[in-house]
PDB file of C-alpha atoms in Angstrom:
ATOM      1  CA  MET P  72     -46.821  44.282  35.080  1.00  0.00           C
ATOM      2  CA  GLY P  73     -49.792  46.569  34.881  1.00  0.00           C
ATOM      3  CA  ASP P  74     -53.492  46.547  34.284  1.00  0.00           C
ATOM      4  CA  TYR P  75     -53.614  43.274  32.283  1.00  0.00           C
ATOM      5  CA  ASN P  76     -52.012  40.878  34.755  1.00  0.00           C
ATOM      6  CA  ASP P  77     -55.318  39.135  35.394  1.00  0.00           C
ATOM      7  CA  ILE P  78     -55.950  38.225  31.688  1.00  0.00           C
ATOM      8  CA  ILE P  79     -52.564  38.120  29.990  1.00  0.00           C
ATOM      9  CA  HIS P  80     -52.105  34.350  30.379  1.00  0.00           C
ATOM     10  CA  LEU P  81     -55.690  33.255  29.646  1.00  0.00           C
ATOM     11  CA  PRO P  82     -56.326  31.147  26.492  1.00  0.00           C
ATOM     12  CA  HIS P  83     -57.771  32.843  23.421  1.00  0.00           C
ATOM     13  CA  PRO P  84     -61.591  32.642  23.569  1.00  0.00           C
ATOM     14  CA  GLU P  85     -63.267  30.290  21.070  1.00  0.00           C
ATOM     15  CA  PRO P  86     -66.491  31.396  19.356  1.00  0.00           C
ATOM     16  CA  LYS P  87     -69.618  29.582  20.540  1.00  0.00           C
ATOM     17  CA  ASN P  88     -72.014  30.186  17.613  1.00  0.00           C
ATOM     18  CA  HIS P  89     -69.874  29.702  14.513  1.00  0.00           C
ATOM     19  CA  PRO P  90     -66.617  27.906  13.637  1.00  0.00           C
ATOM     20  CA  ARG P  91     -63.352  29.783  13.334  1.00  0.00           C
ATOM     21  CA  MET P  92     -62.383  31.030   9.900  1.00  0.00           C
ATOM     22  CA  PRO P  93     -59.442  29.077   8.431  1.00  0.00           C
ATOM     23  CA  MET P  94     -56.117  30.931   8.190  1.00  0.00           C
ATOM     24  CA  GLU P  95     -56.199  30.881   4.351  1.00  0.00           C
ATOM     25  CA  ALA P  96     -59.593  32.582   4.291  1.00  0.00           C
ATOM     26  CA  ARG P  97     -58.475  35.182   6.806  1.00  0.00           C
ATOM     27  CA  ALA P  98     -55.421  35.971   4.719  1.00  0.00           C
ATOM     28  CA  ALA P  99     -57.622  36.466   1.647  1.00  0.00           C
ATOM     29  CA  GLN P 100     -59.499  39.212   3.425  1.00  0.00           C
ATOM     30  CA  PHE P 101     -56.365  41.285   3.494  1.00  0.00           C
ATOM     31  CA  ALA P 102     -55.257  40.660  -0.080  1.00  0.00           C
ATOM     32  CA  PRO P 103     -54.587  43.820  -2.085  1.00  0.00           C
ATOM     33  CA  PHE P 104     -57.686  45.393  -3.519  1.00  0.00           C
ATOM     34  CA  ALA P 105     -57.526  46.104  -7.256  1.00  0.00           C
ATOM     35  CA  ALA P 106     -59.602  49.261  -7.520  1.00  0.00           C
ATOM     36  CA  LEU P 107     -58.713  49.638 -11.184  1.00  0.00           C
ATOM     37  CA  THR P 108     -59.236  46.305 -12.883  1.00  0.00           C
ATOM     38  CA  GLY P 109     -57.011  45.937 -15.927  1.00  0.00           C
ATOM     39  CA  TYR P 110     -54.631  48.659 -14.774  1.00  0.00           C
ATOM     40  CA  ASP P 111     -51.712  46.215 -14.446  1.00  0.00           C
ATOM     41  CA  ALA P 112     -52.325  44.949 -17.994  1.00  0.00           C
ATOM     42  CA  VAL P 113     -52.311  48.505 -19.352  1.00  0.00           C
ATOM     43  CA  ILE P 114     -49.060  49.279 -17.552  1.00  0.00           C
ATOM     44  CA  SER P 115     -47.463  46.079 -18.884  1.00  0.00           C
ATOM     45  CA  GLU P 116     -48.591  46.845 -22.428  1.00  0.00           C
ATOM     46  CA  THR P 117     -47.260  50.395 -22.224  1.00  0.00           C
ATOM     47  CA  ALA P 118     -43.894  49.146 -20.990  1.00  0.00           C
ATOM     48  CA  ARG P 119     -43.580  46.549 -23.765  1.00  0.00           C
ATOM     49  CA  GLN P 120     -40.947  47.606 -26.290  1.00  0.00           C
ATOM     50  CA  THR P 121     -41.406  47.525 -30.048  1.00  0.00           C
ATOM     51  CA  ASP P 122     -38.969  48.228 -32.861  1.00  0.00           C
ATOM     52  CA  ARG P 123     -39.430  50.678 -35.691  1.00  0.00           C
ATOM     53  CA  GLN P 124     -39.335  49.333 -39.208  1.00  0.00           C
ATOM     54  CA  GLU P 125     -35.997  50.073 -40.822  1.00  0.00           C
ATOM     55  CA  VAL P 126     -35.815  51.966 -44.086  1.00  0.00           C
ATOM     56  CA  LEU P 127     -33.154  50.364 -46.264  1.00  0.00           C
ATOM     57  CA  ASP P 128     -30.609  52.623 -47.885  1.00  0.00           C
ATOM     58  CA  GLU P 129     -30.020  52.392 -51.638  1.00  0.00           C
ATOM     59  CA  GLU P 130     -27.170  49.885 -51.362  1.00  0.00           C
ATOM     60  CA  GLN P 131     -29.141  47.576 -49.035  1.00  0.00           C
ATOM     61  CA  GLN P 132     -32.174  47.818 -51.338  1.00  0.00           C
ATOM     62  CA  GLN P 133     -30.073  46.864 -54.380  1.00  0.00           C
ATOM     63  CA  LEU P 134     -28.647  43.857 -52.510  1.00  0.00           C
ATOM     64  CA  LEU P 135     -32.153  42.778 -51.476  1.00  0.00           C
ATOM     65  CA  ASN P 136     -33.372  43.178 -55.075  1.00  0.00           C
ATOM     66  CA  ARG P 137     -30.531  40.936 -56.325  1.00  0.00           C
ATOM     67  CA  GLN P 138     -31.364  38.327 -53.670  1.00  0.00           C
ATOM     68  CA  PHE P 139     -35.030  38.464 -54.651  1.00  0.00           C
ATOM     69  CA  LEU P 140     -34.314  38.135 -58.402  1.00  0.00           C
ATOM     70  CA  LEU P 141     -32.081  35.137 -57.688  1.00  0.00           C
ATOM     71  CA  LEU P 142     -34.897  33.614 -55.619  1.00  0.00           C
ATOM     72  CA  LEU P 143     -37.365  34.148 -58.470  1.00  0.00           C
ATOM     73  CA  GLU P 144     -34.999  32.344 -60.881  1.00  0.00           C
ATOM     74  CA  HIS P 145     -35.070  29.265 -58.635  1.00  0.00           C
ATOM     75  CA  ILE P 146     -38.643  29.486 -57.343  1.00  0.00           C
ATOM     76  CA  ALA P 147     -39.764  26.436 -59.358  1.00  0.00           C
ATOM     77  CA  GLU P 148     -37.337  24.363 -57.285  1.00  0.00           C
ATOM     78  CA  HIS P 149     -38.995  25.589 -54.034  1.00  0.00           C
ATOM     79  CA  PRO P 150     -35.670  26.548 -52.445  1.00  0.00           C
ATOM     80  CA  THR P 151     -35.152  26.634 -48.693  1.00  0.00           C
ATOM     81  CA  VAL P 152     -34.303  30.181 -47.622  1.00  0.00           C
ATOM     82  CA  THR P 153     -34.027  32.196 -44.435  1.00  0.00           C
ATOM     83  CA  ILE P 154     -36.063  35.383 -44.620  1.00  0.00           C
ATOM     84  CA  THR P 155     -35.827  38.211 -42.116  1.00  0.00           C
ATOM     85  CA  TYR P 156     -38.893  40.425 -42.162  1.00  0.00           C
ATOM     86  CA  PHE P 157     -40.791  43.000 -40.131  1.00  0.00           C
ATOM     87  CA  VAL P 158     -44.016  42.032 -38.340  1.00  0.00           C
ATOM     88  CA  ALA P 159     -46.172  44.990 -37.281  1.00  0.00           C
ATOM     89  CA  ASP P 160     -47.487  44.953 -33.726  1.00  0.00           C
ATOM     90  CA  GLU P 161     -51.265  44.618 -33.490  1.00  0.00           C
ATOM     91  CA  LYS P 162     -51.649  46.841 -30.419  1.00  0.00           C
ATOM     92  CA  LYS P 163     -49.172  49.677 -30.788  1.00  0.00           C
ATOM     93  CA  ALA P 164     -46.858  51.443 -33.213  1.00  0.00           C
ATOM     94  CA  GLY P 165     -43.821  49.493 -34.327  1.00  0.00           C
ATOM     95  CA  GLY P 166     -43.298  45.760 -34.297  1.00  0.00           C
ATOM     96  CA  SER P 167     -40.484  43.231 -34.362  1.00  0.00           C
ATOM     97  CA  TYR P 168     -38.171  41.505 -36.791  1.00  0.00           C
ATOM     98  CA  GLN P 169     -38.526  37.778 -37.255  1.00  0.00           C
ATOM     99  CA  SER P 170     -36.538  35.233 -39.202  1.00  0.00           C
ATOM    100  CA  VAL P 171     -38.016  32.118 -40.697  1.00  0.00           C
ATOM    101  CA  THR P 172     -36.381  29.258 -42.591  1.00  0.00           C
ATOM    102  CA  ASP P 173     -38.699  27.405 -44.931  1.00  0.00           C
ATOM    103  CA  HIS P 174     -39.334  26.378 -48.539  1.00  0.00           C
ATOM    104  CA  VAL P 175     -40.670  29.114 -50.800  1.00  0.00           C
ATOM    105  CA  LYS P 176     -43.850  27.774 -52.351  1.00  0.00           C
ATOM    106  CA  ARG P 177     -44.560  30.638 -54.743  1.00  0.00           C
ATOM    107  CA  TYR P 178     -44.557  34.377 -55.291  1.00  0.00           C
ATOM    108  CA  ASP P 179     -47.855  36.250 -55.739  1.00  0.00           C
ATOM    109  CA  ASP P 180     -46.960  39.070 -58.138  1.00  0.00           C
ATOM    110  CA  TYR P 181     -50.326  40.802 -57.830  1.00  0.00           C
ATOM    111  CA  LEU P 182     -50.276  41.030 -54.001  1.00  0.00           C
ATOM    112  CA  GLN P 183     -46.443  41.054 -53.847  1.00  0.00           C
ATOM    113  CA  LEU P 184     -46.315  38.253 -51.286  1.00  0.00           C
ATOM    114  CA  LEU P 185     -43.841  35.432 -50.814  1.00  0.00           C
ATOM    115  CA  ILE P 186     -45.804  32.346 -49.820  1.00  0.00           C
ATOM    116  CA  LEU P 187     -43.948  29.712 -47.845  1.00  0.00           C
ATOM    117  CA  SER P 188     -44.708  26.004 -47.608  1.00  0.00           C
ATOM    118  CA  ASP P 189     -46.130  26.430 -44.074  1.00  0.00           C
ATOM    119  CA  GLY P 190     -48.742  28.845 -45.469  1.00  0.00           C
ATOM    120  CA  ARG P 191     -47.086  31.987 -44.125  1.00  0.00           C
ATOM    121  CA  GLN P 192     -47.460  34.995 -46.411  1.00  0.00           C
ATOM    122  CA  ILE P 193     -44.718  37.614 -46.224  1.00  0.00           C
ATOM    123  CA  PRO P 194     -45.265  41.004 -47.879  1.00  0.00           C
ATOM    124  CA  LEU P 195     -42.311  41.886 -50.076  1.00  0.00           C
ATOM    125  CA  HIS P 196     -42.032  45.399 -48.598  1.00  0.00           C
ATOM    126  CA  ASP P 197     -41.477  43.919 -45.096  1.00  0.00           C
ATOM    127  CA  ILE P 198     -38.476  41.764 -46.073  1.00  0.00           C
ATOM    128  CA  ILE P 199     -35.030  43.078 -45.207  1.00  0.00           C
ATOM    129  CA  GLU P 200     -32.923  39.997 -45.961  1.00  0.00           C
ATOM    130  CA  ILE P 201     -33.074  36.740 -47.933  1.00  0.00           C
ATOM    131  CA  LYS P 202     -30.368  34.128 -47.304  1.00  0.00           C
ATOM    132  CA  GLY P 203     -29.649  30.660 -48.631  1.00  0.00           C
ATOM    133  CA  ILE P 204     -30.234  30.990 -52.328  1.00  0.00           C
TER     134      ILE P 204
END
């Protein structure tokens, strides 16, 4: 068989001065080294998709204005509506559209905000649709 015939079948030597390292600890020694901490988070953030805020055409804007005026007529009744609006992303350009169904508590004319019963404040310029009036 060759040069190692005399030792090939001997048992693996056990250390005399210190105990053997457990298999889990040995495996950790060879775990990938992250030379650039946070690099994976940056890559994930860059890959995350955002939407651009739509600009409504004149017809869509007129429809939204009619929906809003109808809402204002019934605001004292605190109607339940479904509002679709744009939420800007905090970390990058763009954002996402969200829909919420809730009671409208009031409209702040000075700040142009719809305030819902859950405390959410929706800027009027971010709304693209109001349903349920």
